[in-house]
Structures are given as structure tokens and as C-alpha cells.
């Protein structure tokens, strides 16, 4: 199993063997794939009843009324999808290995795109966390972590005290306005939810 998501009482599973749906009665159904290689299925998410599937090299796909729609037609042109997730405020976030971050709001027809040209420190995005003020914290592979506010990006890397530029995990801290970052050289505790705050390794 590569990833799974819930849709109501259903469990949707992305695996090397394909895409599966476990129903409330315990039965499991194999779901017809979009036009991609079976072993490319990497990530899956559900938002507003819709199923989104990300692949390692063949882009993002939406299952819409039993028909597959390419994410490229909705503005997500990335080929290498690392992870799809939903946030508490209702965003669909698509982390990619080749084109930065794509965000879709439930009422929006297409994706927003954030990459190096718009201020991210890297186009390789590993993880994402939304804090209580709806700032998005974006962990990258070679650029540290970025905080995306309403219309601005602030970056925090090794020059600001991170032990490594690869951030692969972000979790809330034990006190308000704090975060834990997982890096290739250990965990970092940020004591404030703003860049420039103090941090401990």
C-alpha cells in the first residue's frame, strides 16, 4: 500500500497493484485506472466526495462520475506527484517532485501554482502542514521549509539554523505556535509560527 484515504465509510487504497475501494460491508473492489501504468500509482486523496490520484511520472488524475479527468486540464501540469493531501480549511494540496506545489480550493475551477518563480526555495516539495492561522508550511527536498501566507512566501533554510535543507515531515508542537520539522540531520523544534523565531534541534 502506497497511500489511502477515506470517503465516507469507504477506504480508497493506492497500491503498486492498482487502485482499490474497501466498502462498508467489508468487500473490496478493484477500480479501473486512468490511462497510466499500474505501478505508477503513488498517492490518493478525497475532497468533497471526489477521488484524486497522483502518479510517479504520469501526472494527477480526478475520478469524476466514473470518468477519469487529467489534472493537466485543471491546471496541474506536473508529471511527478509525490503526495496529495487535504487541509483542515478544505484545500487540496499536491506536492510534486518537478513543479512545486499546486493548491485547489473547493469552489475553484483550477489549481493555484507555487514554485521557485513565485518564491518557493525549491520545486521539489516533500510535505505540507496547515497551521491554525491557515498558513501553509511547505517542506522541500533541497531548500528547507517555506511558509506560504495569503499572498507571500517566507523561506527558512540552513542559513537560518536548520541542520539540513531536506525537510520531509512537519507536525504541530506541544505548545501553541510551535512546529516540529523532520530533516535528514534530525528534528528541529520551531518555537513560533513565524520565520525568524527561535528554534531548537
Coordinates of N, CA, C and O in Angstrom, one line a residue:
X1 N 0.8 -1.2 0.0 CA 0.0 0.0 0.0 C 0.9 1.2 0.0 O 1.8 1.4 0.8
X2 N 0.6 2.1 -0.9 CA 1.4 3.4 -1.0 C 0.7 4.5 -0.2 O 1.4 5.4 0.4
X3 N -0.6 4.5 -0.2 CA -1.4 5.6 0.4 C -2.8 5.2 0.5 O -3.3 4.4 -0.3
X4 N -3.6 5.8 1.4 CA -5.0 5.5 1.4 C -5.7 6.8 1.9 O -5.2 7.7 2.5
X5 N -7.1 6.8 1.6 CA -7.9 7.9 2.0 C -9.3 7.4 2.3 O -9.7 6.4 1.9
X6 N -10.1 8.2 3.1 CA -11.4 7.9 3.4 C -12.4 8.7 2.6 O -12.2 9.9 2.4
X7 N -13.5 8.1 2.1 CA -14.6 8.8 1.5 C -15.8 8.3 2.1 O -16.3 7.2 1.7
X8 N -16.4 9.0 3.1 CA -17.5 8.5 3.9 C -17.1 7.2 4.6 O -16.1 7.2 5.4
X9 N -17.8 6.1 4.4 CA -17.4 4.8 5.0 C -16.5 4.0 4.2 O -16.2 2.9 4.5
X10 N -16.1 4.5 3.0 CA -15.2 3.8 2.1 C -13.8 4.1 2.4 O -13.4 5.2 2.8
X11 N -12.9 3.1 2.2 CA -11.5 3.3 2.3 C -10.9 3.1 0.9 O -11.1 2.0 0.3
X12 N -10.3 4.1 0.3 CA -9.7 4.0 -1.0 C -8.2 3.8 -0.9 O -7.6 4.5 -0.1
X13 N -7.6 2.9 -1.6 CA -6.3 2.4 -1.4 C -5.5 2.5 -2.7 O -5.9 2.0 -3.8
X14 N -4.4 3.2 -2.7 CA -3.5 3.3 -3.8 C -2.3 2.3 -3.5 O -1.7 2.4 -2.5
X15 N -2.1 1.4 -4.4 CA -1.0 0.4 -4.2 C -0.3 0.1 -5.5 O -0.8 0.5 -6.6
X16 N 0.8 -0.6 -5.4 CA 1.6 -1.0 -6.7 C 0.7 -1.8 -7.6 O 0.9 -1.8 -8.8
X17 N -0.2 -2.6 -7.0 CA -1.1 -3.4 -7.8 C -2.3 -2.7 -8.4 O -3.1 -3.3 -9.1
X18 N -2.5 -1.4 -8.1 CA -3.6 -0.7 -8.7 C -4.3 0.1 -7.6 O -3.8 0.5 -6.6
X19 N -5.6 0.4 -7.9 CA -6.5 1.2 -7.1 C -7.6 0.4 -6.6 O -8.2 -0.4 -7.4
X20 N -7.9 0.4 -5.3 CA -8.9 -0.4 -4.7 C -9.8 0.4 -3.8 O -9.4 1.4 -3.2
X21 N -11.1 0.0 -3.6 CA -12.0 0.6 -2.7 C -12.6 -0.5 -1.8 O -13.2 -1.5 -2.2
X22 N -12.4 -0.3 -0.5 CA -13.0 -1.1 0.5 C -14.3 -0.6 1.0 O -14.3 0.6 1.5
X23 N -15.4 -1.3 0.8 CA -16.7 -0.8 1.1 C -17.1 -1.0 2.6 O -16.4 -1.8 3.3
X24 N -18.2 -0.4 3.0 CA -18.6 -0.5 4.4 C -18.9 -2.0 4.8 O -18.8 -2.3 6.0
X25 N -19.4 -2.8 3.9 CA -19.7 -4.2 4.2 C -18.5 -5.1 4.2 O -18.6 -6.3 4.4
X26 N -17.3 -4.5 4.0 CA -16.1 -5.3 4.1 C -15.5 -5.8 2.8 O -14.4 -6.3 2.7
X27 N -16.3 -5.7 1.8 CA -15.9 -6.2 0.4 C -14.9 -5.1 -0.2 O -14.9 -4.0 0.2
X28 N -14.1 -5.6 -1.0 CA -13.1 -4.8 -1.7 C -13.2 -4.9 -3.2 O -13.3 -6.0 -3.8
X29 N -13.3 -3.7 -3.8 CA -13.4 -3.7 -5.3 C -12.2 -3.1 -5.9 O -11.6 -2.1 -5.4
X30 N -11.8 -3.6 -7.0 CA -10.7 -3.0 -7.8 C -11.3 -2.0 -8.7 O -12.3 -2.2 -9.4
X31 N -10.7 -0.8 -8.8 CA -11.2 0.3 -9.5 C -10.4 0.5 -10.8 O -9.2 0.4 -10.8
X32 N -11.1 0.7 -11.9 CA -10.5 0.9 -13.2 C -9.6 2.1 -13.1 O -10.0 3.2 -12.6
X33 N -8.4 2.0 -13.6 CA -7.4 3.1 -13.5 C -7.5 4.1 -14.6 O -8.1 3.8 -15.7
X34 N -7.0 5.3 -14.4 CA -6.8 6.2 -15.6 C -5.8 5.6 -16.5 O -5.2 4.6 -16.2
X35 N -5.6 6.2 -17.7 CA -4.7 5.7 -18.6 C -3.2 5.9 -18.2 O -2.5 6.7 -18.8
X36 N -2.8 5.1 -17.2 CA -1.4 5.2 -16.6 C -0.9 3.8 -16.3 O -1.7 2.9 -16.3
X37 N 0.3 3.7 -16.1 CA 0.9 2.4 -15.7 C 0.4 2.1 -14.3 O 0.4 2.9 -13.4
X38 N 0.1 0.8 -14.0 CA -0.4 0.4 -12.7 C 0.6 0.7 -11.6 O 0.2 1.2 -10.5
X39 N 1.9 0.4 -11.9 CA 2.8 0.6 -10.8 C 3.2 2.1 -10.6 O 4.1 2.4 -9.8
X40 N 2.6 3.0 -11.3 CA 2.9 4.4 -11.1 C 2.0 5.1 -10.1 O 2.3 6.2 -9.7
X41 N 1.0 4.4 -9.6 CA 0.0 5.0 -8.6 C 0.8 5.2 -7.3 O 1.3 4.3 -6.7
X42 N 0.8 6.4 -6.8 CA 1.6 6.8 -5.7 C 0.8 7.3 -4.5 O 1.0 7.0 -3.4
X43 N -0.2 8.2 -4.8 CA -0.9 8.9 -3.7 C -2.4 9.0 -4.1 O -2.8 9.0 -5.3
X44 N -3.2 9.2 -3.0 CA -4.7 9.3 -3.3 C -5.3 10.2 -2.2 O -4.8 10.3 -1.1
X45 N -6.3 11.0 -2.5 CA -7.0 11.9 -1.6 C -8.4 12.0 -2.0 O -8.8 11.9 -3.2
X46 N -9.3 12.3 -1.0 CA -10.7 12.6 -1.3 C -11.0 14.0 -0.8 O -10.6 14.4 0.3
X47 N -11.7 14.7 -1.6 CA -12.2 16.1 -1.2 C -13.6 16.3 -1.8 O -13.8 16.1 -3.0
X48 N -14.5 16.6 -1.0 CA -15.9 16.9 -1.4 C -16.5 15.7 -2.2 O -17.2 15.9 -3.2
X49 N -16.1 14.5 -1.8 CA -16.6 13.3 -2.4 C -15.9 12.9 -3.7 O -16.1 11.8 -4.2
X50 N -14.9 13.7 -4.1 CA -14.2 13.4 -5.3 C -12.9 12.7 -5.0 O -12.3 12.9 -3.9
X51 N -12.4 11.8 -5.9 CA -11.2 11.0 -5.7 C -10.1 11.5 -6.6 O -10.4 11.6 -7.8
X52 N -9.0 11.9 -6.0 CA -7.8 12.3 -6.8 C -6.7 11.3 -6.6 O -6.5 10.8 -5.5
X53 N -6.0 11.0 -7.7 CA -4.9 10.1 -7.7 C -3.7 10.7 -8.3 O -3.8 11.3 -9.4
X54 N -2.5 10.5 -7.6 CA -1.3 11.0 -8.1 C -0.4 9.9 -8.5 O -0.4 8.9 -7.9
X55 N 0.4 10.1 -9.6 CA 1.3 9.1 -10.1 C 2.7 9.6 -10.0 O 3.0 10.7 -10.0
X56 N 3.6 8.6 -10.1 CA 5.1 8.9 -10.0 C 5.6 9.6 -11.3 O 6.6 10.4 -11.2
X57 N 5.0 9.4 -12.4 CA 5.5 10.0 -13.6 C 4.5 10.4 -14.7 O 4.8 10.9 -15.8
X58 N 3.2 10.2 -14.3 CA 2.1 10.4 -15.3 C 1.0 11.3 -14.8 O -0.1 11.3 -15.3
X59 N 1.4 12.2 -13.9 CA 0.5 13.3 -13.5 C -0.5 13.0 -12.5 O -0.6 11.9 -11.9
X60 N -1.4 14.0 -12.4 CA -2.6 13.9 -11.4 C -3.8 13.6 -12.2 O -4.0 14.0 -13.3
X61 N -4.7 12.8 -11.5 CA -6.0 12.4 -12.2 C -7.2 12.6 -11.2 O -7.0 12.3 -10.0
X62 N -8.3 12.9 -11.7 CA -9.6 13.1 -11.0 C -10.6 12.1 -11.5 O -10.8 12.0 -12.7
X63 N -11.2 11.3 -10.5 CA -12.3 10.4 -10.9 C -13.6 11.2 -10.7 O -14.0 11.5 -9.6
X64 N -14.2 11.5 -11.8 CA -15.4 12.3 -11.8 C -16.6 11.6 -12.5 O -16.6 11.4 -13.7
X65 N -17.5 11.1 -11.6 CA -18.6 10.3 -12.1 C -18.2 9.1 -13.0 O -18.7 9.0 -14.1
X66 N -17.3 8.4 -12.5 CA -16.8 7.2 -13.1 C -15.9 7.4 -14.3 O -15.4 6.5 -15.0
X67 N -15.6 8.7 -14.6 CA -14.7 9.1 -15.7 C -13.4 9.7 -15.2 O -13.5 10.5 -14.2
X68 N -12.3 9.4 -15.7 CA -11.0 10.0 -15.3 C -10.7 11.2 -16.1 O -10.8 11.2 -17.3
X69 N -10.4 12.3 -15.4 CA -10.0 13.6 -16.0 C -8.6 13.9 -15.6 O -8.2 13.8 -14.4
X70 N -7.8 14.3 -16.6 CA -6.4 14.7 -16.3 C -6.3 15.9 -15.5 O -7.0 16.9 -15.8
X71 N -5.4 15.9 -14.5 CA -5.2 17.1 -13.7 C -4.6 18.2 -14.6 O -4.8 19.4 -14.2
X72 N -3.9 17.9 -15.6 CA -3.3 18.9 -16.5 C -4.4 19.8 -17.1 O -4.2 21.0 -17.3
X73 N -5.6 19.3 -17.3 CA -6.7 20.0 -17.9 C -7.3 21.0 -16.8 O -8.0 21.9 -17.2
X74 N -6.9 20.8 -15.6 CA -7.4 21.7 -14.5 C -6.2 22.6 -14.0 O -6.4 23.2 -12.9
X75 N -5.1 22.6 -14.7 CA -4.0 23.5 -14.3 C -2.9 22.8 -13.5 O -1.9 23.5 -13.2
X76 N -3.0 21.5 -13.2 CA -1.9 20.8 -12.5 C -1.1 20.1 -13.6 O -1.4 18.9 -13.9
X77 N -0.1 20.7 -14.1 CA 0.7 20.1 -15.2 C 1.9 19.3 -14.8 O 2.6 18.7 -15.6
X78 N 2.1 19.1 -13.5 CA 3.2 18.3 -13.0 C 3.1 16.8 -13.4 O 2.0 16.3 -13.5
X79 N 4.2 16.2 -13.7 CA 4.3 14.8 -14.0 C 4.5 13.9 -12.8 O 4.0 12.8 -12.6
X80 N 5.4 14.4 -11.9 CA 5.8 13.6 -10.8 C 5.1 14.0 -9.5 O 5.5 15.0 -8.9
X81 N 4.1 13.3 -9.1 CA 3.3 13.7 -8.0 C 3.8 12.9 -6.8 O 3.8 11.7 -6.8
X82 N 4.3 13.6 -5.7 CA 4.8 13.0 -4.6 C 3.7 12.6 -3.6 O 3.7 11.5 -3.0
X83 N 2.9 13.6 -3.3 CA 1.8 13.3 -2.3 C 0.7 14.3 -2.5 O 0.9 15.5 -2.9
X84 N -0.6 13.8 -2.3 CA -1.8 14.6 -2.3 C -2.4 14.6 -0.9 O -2.4 13.5 -0.3
X85 N -2.8 15.7 -0.4 CA -3.5 15.7 0.9 C -4.5 16.9 0.9 O -4.5 17.8 0.1
X86 N -5.4 16.8 1.9 CA -6.4 17.8 2.1 C -6.0 18.5 3.4 O -5.4 17.9 4.3
X87 N -6.3 19.8 3.5 CA -6.0 20.6 4.7 C -7.3 20.8 5.5 O -8.4 20.7 5.0
X88 N -7.2 21.2 6.8 CA -8.3 21.5 7.6 C -9.3 22.6 7.0 O -10.5 22.5 7.2
X89 N -8.7 23.5 6.3 CA -9.5 24.6 5.7 C -10.2 24.2 4.4 O -11.0 24.9 3.8
X90 N -9.9 22.9 3.9 CA -10.5 22.4 2.7 C -9.8 22.6 1.4 O -10.3 22.4 0.3
X91 N -8.5 22.8 1.5 CA -7.6 22.9 0.3 C -7.2 21.5 -0.1 O -7.0 20.6 0.7
X92 N -7.1 21.2 -1.4 CA -6.4 20.1 -2.0 C -5.0 20.5 -2.3 O -4.8 21.4 -3.1
X93 N -4.0 19.9 -1.7 CA -2.6 20.2 -1.9 C -1.9 19.1 -2.6 O -2.0 18.0 -2.2
X94 N -1.2 19.5 -3.7 CA -0.5 18.5 -4.5 C 1.0 18.8 -4.4 O 1.4 19.8 -5.0
X95 N 1.8 18.0 -3.7 CA 3.2 18.2 -3.7 C 3.9 17.4 -4.8 O 3.6 16.2 -5.0
X96 N 4.8 18.0 -5.5 CA 5.3 17.4 -6.7 C 6.9 17.4 -6.6 O 7.5 18.1 -5.9
X97 N 7.4 16.5 -7.4 CA 8.9 16.3 -7.5 C 9.5 17.1 -8.6 O 10.7 17.0 -8.9
X98 N 8.7 17.8 -9.4 CA 9.2 18.5 -10.5 C 8.6 19.9 -10.8 O 9.1 20.6 -11.7
X99 N 7.6 20.3 -10.1 CA 6.9 21.6 -10.4 C 6.4 22.3 -9.2 O 5.5 23.1 -9.3
X100 N 6.9 22.1 -8.0 CA 6.5 22.8 -6.8 C 5.2 22.3 -6.3 O 4.9 21.1 -6.2
X101 N 4.3 23.2 -5.9 CA 3.1 22.9 -5.1 C 1.9 23.4 -5.9 O 1.9 24.6 -6.4
X102 N 0.8 22.6 -6.0 CA -0.4 23.0 -6.6 C -1.5 23.0 -5.5 O -1.6 22.0 -4.7
X103 N -2.4 24.0 -5.5 CA -3.4 24.1 -4.5 C -4.8 24.3 -5.2 O -4.9 25.1 -6.1
X104 N -5.8 23.6 -4.7 CA -7.1 23.8 -5.3 C -8.1 24.0 -4.2 O -8.2 23.2 -3.3
X105 N -8.8 25.1 -4.3 CA -9.9 25.4 -3.3 C -11.2 24.7 -3.8 O -11.4 24.6 -5.0
X106 N -12.0 24.3 -2.9 CA -13.2 23.5 -3.3 C -14.1 24.2 -4.4 O -14.6 23.5 -5.2
X107 N -14.2 25.5 -4.3 CA -15.1 26.2 -5.3 C -14.3 26.6 -6.5 O -14.9 27.1 -7.5
X108 N -13.0 26.5 -6.6 CA -12.2 26.9 -7.7 C -12.3 25.9 -8.9 O -12.3 24.7 -8.6
X109 N -12.2 26.4 -10.1 CA -12.3 25.6 -11.2 C -10.9 25.0 -11.6 O -10.8 24.0 -12.2
X110 N -9.8 25.7 -11.1 CA -8.5 25.2 -11.5 C -7.5 25.4 -10.3 O -7.9 26.0 -9.3
X111 N -6.3 24.9 -10.5 CA -5.3 25.0 -9.4 C -4.5 26.3 -9.4 O -4.3 26.9 -10.4
X112 N -4.1 26.7 -8.2 CA -3.1 27.7 -8.0 C -1.7 27.0 -8.1 O -1.6 25.8 -7.6
X113 N -0.7 27.7 -8.6 CA 0.6 27.1 -8.7 C 1.6 27.9 -8.0 O 1.7 29.1 -8.2
X114 N 2.4 27.2 -7.1 CA 3.5 27.9 -6.4 C 4.8 27.1 -6.7 O 4.9 25.9 -6.5
X115 N 5.8 27.9 -7.1 CA 7.1 27.3 -7.4 C 8.2 28.3 -7.1 O 8.0 29.3 -6.5
X116 N 9.4 28.0 -7.6 CA 10.6 28.9 -7.4 C 10.3 30.3 -7.9 O 10.7 31.3 -7.4
X117 N 9.7 30.3 -9.1 CA 9.4 31.6 -9.7 C 8.5 32.5 -8.8 O 8.5 33.7 -9.0
X118 N 7.7 31.8 -8.0 CA 6.8 32.6 -7.1 C 7.4 32.7 -5.6 O 6.6 33.1 -4.7
X119 N 8.6 32.2 -5.4 CA 9.2 32.4 -4.1 C 9.5 31.2 -3.3 O 10.2 31.3 -2.3
X120 N 9.1 30.0 -3.7 CA 9.5 28.8 -3.0 C 11.0 28.5 -3.2 O 11.5 28.8 -4.2
X121 N 11.6 27.9 -2.2 CA 13.0 27.7 -2.3 C 13.4 26.5 -3.1 O 14.6 26.3 -3.5
X122 N 12.5 25.7 -3.6 CA 12.7 24.5 -4.4 C 11.4 24.1 -5.1 O 10.3 24.3 -4.6
X123 N 11.6 23.5 -6.2 CA 10.4 22.9 -6.9 C 10.1 21.5 -6.5 O 9.2 20.8 -7.0
X124 N 11.0 20.9 -5.6 CA 10.7 19.6 -5.1 C 10.1 19.7 -3.7 O 10.8 20.1 -2.8
X125 N 8.8 19.3 -3.6 CA 8.1 19.5 -2.4 C 7.8 18.1 -1.8 O 7.3 17.2 -2.4
X126 N 8.2 18.0 -0.5 CA 8.0 16.7 0.2 C 6.8 16.6 1.1 O 6.2 15.6 1.2
X127 N 6.4 17.7 1.7 CA 5.3 17.7 2.7 C 4.7 19.0 2.9 O 5.3 20.0 2.5
X128 N 3.5 19.0 3.6 CA 2.8 20.3 3.8 C 2.0 20.2 5.1 O 1.5 19.1 5.4
X129 N 2.0 21.3 5.8 CA 1.2 21.4 7.0 C 0.5 22.7 7.1 O 1.1 23.8 6.8
X130 N -0.8 22.7 7.4 CA -1.6 24.0 7.6 C -1.7 24.3 9.1 O -2.3 23.5 9.8
X131 N -1.3 25.5 9.5 CA -1.4 25.8 10.9 C -2.8 26.5 11.2 O -3.6 26.6 10.3
X132 N -3.0 26.8 12.5 CA -4.3 27.3 12.9 C -4.7 28.6 12.3 O -5.9 29.0 12.2
X133 N -3.7 29.4 11.8 CA -4.0 30.6 11.1 C -4.1 30.4 9.5 O -4.1 31.4 8.8
X134 N -4.1 29.2 9.1 CA -4.2 28.8 7.7 C -3.0 29.2 6.9 O -3.1 29.3 5.7
X135 N -1.8 29.4 7.6 CA -0.6 29.5 6.8 C -0.2 28.0 6.4 O -0.4 27.1 7.1
X136 N 0.4 27.9 5.2 CA 0.9 26.6 4.8 C 2.4 26.5 5.0 O 3.1 27.4 4.5
X137 N 2.9 25.5 5.7 CA 4.3 25.2 5.8 C 4.7 24.2 4.9 O 4.1 23.1 4.9
X138 N 5.6 24.4 4.0 CA 6.0 23.6 2.9 C 7.4 23.1 3.0 O 8.4 23.8 3.0
X139 N 7.5 21.7 3.2 CA 8.8 21.1 3.4 C 9.4 20.8 2.0 O 8.7 20.1 1.2
X140 N 10.6 21.1 1.7 CA 11.2 20.9 0.4 C 12.4 19.9 0.5 O 12.9 19.7 1.6
X141 N 12.8 19.4 -0.6 CA 13.9 18.5 -0.6 C 15.3 19.1 -0.5 O 16.2 18.5 0.1
X142 N 15.5 20.3 -1.1 CA 16.8 20.9 -1.1 C 16.8 22.4 -0.6 O 17.8 23.0 -0.6
X143 N 15.6 22.9 -0.2 CA 15.5 24.3 0.2 C 15.0 24.6 1.5 O 14.7 25.8 1.8
X144 N 14.9 23.6 2.4 CA 14.4 23.9 3.7 C 12.9 23.9 3.8 O 12.2 23.2 3.0
X145 N 12.3 24.8 4.6 CA 10.9 24.9 4.7 C 10.4 26.4 4.3 O 11.2 27.3 4.5
X146 N 9.3 26.5 3.7 CA 8.7 27.8 3.4 C 7.4 27.9 4.1 O 6.6 26.9 4.3
X147 N 7.0 29.2 4.4 CA 5.7 29.5 5.0 C 5.0 30.3 3.9 O 5.4 31.4 3.6
X148 N 3.8 29.8 3.5 CA 3.0 30.5 2.5 C 1.8 31.1 3.2 O 1.0 30.4 3.7
X149 N 1.8 32.4 3.2 CA 0.6 33.1 3.8 C -0.4 33.4 2.7 O -0.5 32.7 1.7
X150 N -1.2 34.4 2.9 CA -2.2 34.7 1.9 C -1.6 35.0 0.5 O -2.1 34.5 -0.5
X151 N -0.6 35.8 0.4 CA -0.1 36.2 -0.9 C 1.5 36.2 -0.8 O 2.1 36.8 -1.8
X152 N 2.1 35.8 0.2 CA 3.5 35.9 0.3 C 4.2 34.6 0.8 O 3.6 33.8 1.4
X153 N 5.5 34.5 0.5 CA 6.3 33.3 0.9 C 7.5 33.8 1.7 O 8.1 34.7 1.3
X154 N 7.7 33.1 2.8 CA 9.0 33.3 3.6 C 9.7 32.0 3.7 O 9.1 31.0 3.9
X155 N 11.0 32.0 3.5 CA 11.8 30.8 3.5 C 12.7 30.7 4.7 O 13.3 31.7 5.2
X156 N 12.9 29.4 5.1 CA 13.8 29.2 6.3 C 14.6 28.0 6.0 O 14.1 26.9 5.8
X157 N 15.9 28.2 5.9 CA 16.8 27.1 5.5 C 18.0 27.0 6.4 O 18.0 27.4 7.6
X158 N 19.1 26.4 5.9 CA 20.3 26.2 6.7 C 20.9 27.5 7.2 O 21.4 27.6 8.3
X159 N 20.8 28.6 6.5 CA 21.3 29.9 6.9 C 20.6 30.4 8.1 O 21.1 31.2 8.9
X160 N 19.3 30.0 8.3 CA 18.5 30.4 9.4 C 18.5 29.4 10.6 O 17.8 29.6 11.5
X161 N 19.4 28.4 10.4 CA 19.5 27.4 11.6 C 19.1 26.0 11.4 O 19.3 25.2 12.3
X162 N 18.4 25.7 10.2 CA 18.1 24.3 10.0 C 19.4 23.4 9.9 O 20.3 23.9 9.2
X163 N 19.4 22.2 10.4 CA 20.6 21.4 10.3 C 20.7 20.8 8.9 O 21.8 20.3 8.6
X164 N 19.7 20.7 8.1 CA 19.7 20.2 6.8 C 18.6 20.8 5.9 O 17.6 21.2 6.4
X165 N 18.9 20.9 4.6 CA 17.9 21.6 3.7 C 16.8 20.7 3.3 O 15.8 21.1 2.7
X166 N 16.9 19.3 3.6 CA 15.8 18.4 3.3 C 14.8 18.3 4.4 O 15.2 17.8 5.5
X167 N 13.6 18.8 4.3 CA 12.6 18.7 5.3 C 11.5 17.7 4.8 O 10.9 17.9 3.7
X168 N 11.4 16.6 5.5 CA 10.5 15.5 5.0 C 9.3 15.3 5.9 O 8.4 14.5 5.6
X169 N 9.2 16.1 7.0 CA 8.0 15.9 7.8 C 7.8 17.2 8.6 O 8.7 17.9 9.1
X170 N 6.5 17.6 8.8 CA 6.1 18.7 9.7 C 4.9 18.3 10.5 O 3.9 17.8 10.0
X171 N 5.1 18.6 11.9 CA 4.0 18.3 12.8 C 3.8 19.4 13.8 O 4.8 20.1 14.1
X172 N 2.6 19.6 14.4 CA 2.5 20.6 15.4 C 3.3 20.3 16.6 O 3.5 19.1 17.0
X173 N 3.8 21.3 17.3 CA 4.5 21.2 18.5 C 3.6 21.0 19.7 O 2.3 21.1 19.6
X174 N 4.1 20.8 20.9 CA 3.4 20.5 22.1 C 2.8 21.8 22.7 O 1.9 21.8 23.6
X175 N 3.3 22.9 22.3 CA 2.8 24.2 22.7 C 2.3 25.0 21.6 O 2.7 24.8 20.4
X176 N 1.4 26.0 21.8 CA 0.8 26.8 20.8 C 1.9 27.5 20.0 O 2.9 28.0 20.5
X177 N 1.7 27.7 18.7 CA 2.6 28.3 17.8 C 4.0 27.7 17.7 O 5.0 28.4 17.7
X178 N 4.0 26.4 17.7 CA 5.3 25.7 17.6 C 5.1 24.6 16.6 O 4.0 24.0 16.4
X179 N 6.2 24.2 16.0 CA 6.2 23.1 15.0 C 7.5 22.2 15.2 O 8.5 22.7 15.6
X180 N 7.3 21.0 14.8 CA 8.5 20.1 14.7 C 8.7 19.8 13.2 O 7.8 19.5 12.4
X181 N 10.0 20.0 12.8 CA 10.4 19.7 11.4 C 11.3 18.5 11.4 O 12.2 18.4 12.2
X182 N 11.0 17.5 10.6 CA 11.9 16.4 10.4 C 12.9 16.6 9.3 O 12.4 16.9 8.2
X183 N 14.2 16.6 9.5 CA 15.2 16.8 8.5 C 16.1 15.6 8.4 O 16.1 14.7 9.3
X184 N 17.0 15.5 7.4 CA 17.9 14.4 7.3 C 19.0 14.4 8.4 O 19.7 13.5 8.5
X185 N 19.1 15.5 9.1 CA 20.0 15.6 10.2 C 19.3 15.8 11.6 O 19.8 16.5 12.4
X186 N 18.2 15.2 11.7 CA 17.5 15.3 13.0 C 16.3 16.2 13.0 O 15.9 16.9 12.0
X187 N 15.6 16.3 14.1 CA 14.4 17.1 14.3 C 14.7 18.5 14.8 O 15.6 18.7 15.6
X188 N 13.9 19.4 14.4 CA 14.0 20.8 14.8 C 12.7 21.3 15.4 O 11.6 21.1 14.8
X189 N 12.7 21.9 16.5 CA 11.5 22.5 17.2 C 11.5 24.0 17.0 O 12.4 24.7 17.5
X190 N 10.6 24.5 16.2 CA 10.4 25.9 16.0 C 9.4 26.4 17.0 O 8.3 25.9 17.2
X191 N 9.8 27.4 17.8 CA 9.1 27.9 18.9 C 8.0 28.9 18.5 O 7.3 29.3 19.3
X192 N 8.0 29.4 17.3 CA 7.0 30.3 16.9 C 6.6 30.1 15.5 O 7.4 29.6 14.7
X193 N 5.3 30.4 15.2 CA 4.8 30.1 13.9 C 5.1 31.2 12.9 O 4.3 31.6 12.1
X194 N 6.2 31.9 13.1 CA 6.7 32.9 12.1 C 8.2 32.6 11.9 O 8.9 32.2 12.7
X195 N 8.6 32.9 10.6 CA 10.0 32.8 10.4 C 10.8 33.8 11.1 O 10.3 34.9 11.3
X196 N 12.0 33.4 11.5 CA 12.8 34.3 12.4 C 12.6 34.0 13.8 O 13.4 34.5 14.7
X197 N 11.6 33.1 14.2 CA 11.5 32.7 15.6 C 12.7 31.8 16.0 O 13.4 31.2 15.1
X198 N 12.8 31.6 17.3 CA 13.9 30.7 17.8 C 13.6 29.3 17.5 O 12.4 28.9 17.4
X199 N 14.6 28.5 17.4 CA 14.4 27.0 17.2 C 15.4 26.2 17.9 O 16.5 26.7 18.2
X200 N 15.1 25.0 18.2 CA 16.0 24.1 18.9 C 16.1 22.8 18.0 O 15.1 22.4 17.5
X201 N 17.3 22.3 18.0 CA 17.5 21.0 17.3 C 17.2 19.9 18.3 O 17.7 20.0 19.5

